[in-house]
């Protein structure tokens, strides 16, 4: 009897493992359109913001957090860009029309995550800032 009980306990201990909570699917993640052009305002009192469409094709257990993980540019200033641009909970980008972002093309990569899952979406959106 002790032998059978020992086997049951061993099986129970070895079969226990961490089970991930929920799911996260980003294979179909996209923006439509995936490029946004922003023309800067010269008026410091201009309160307007340009907002991109939200991200599509992201599904998973809520809450899902979306953050800007990387910005690349060949003709702009990514530090200035990251100070001005934010991403909303639905993946939409928010850019003030009056800003200190140098003109240029900026490719944005996102981190999408929930409690136990995370995905990196490389160069998923482009923002073109014009003077």
C-alpha angles and dihedrals in degrees: 000000000000088000093055092045090051091052092050092050092048092049091049092050095047094045093055114097138149111283115206115236117239127326142272124206120187103152090108095042113139146136121236105232099017096198127067124189117207122191111203122235120226092207112098089200093058105118096185124122130195114225124196124218114274122261116269131207099036113128132169150104112320138276097055116182121206120193136169105254102172140010123193128188137162097197107026142057113265094191092056089044093053091050092057107033123074133181121225126220091265092053096257115142119231117206124176111229090222104057145137096240113128116234111270148102117282125193114203128206120194137208112217117190147155132181100305106005136067136178134185115220106199120210092343096152138028127206119193113200116201130188 
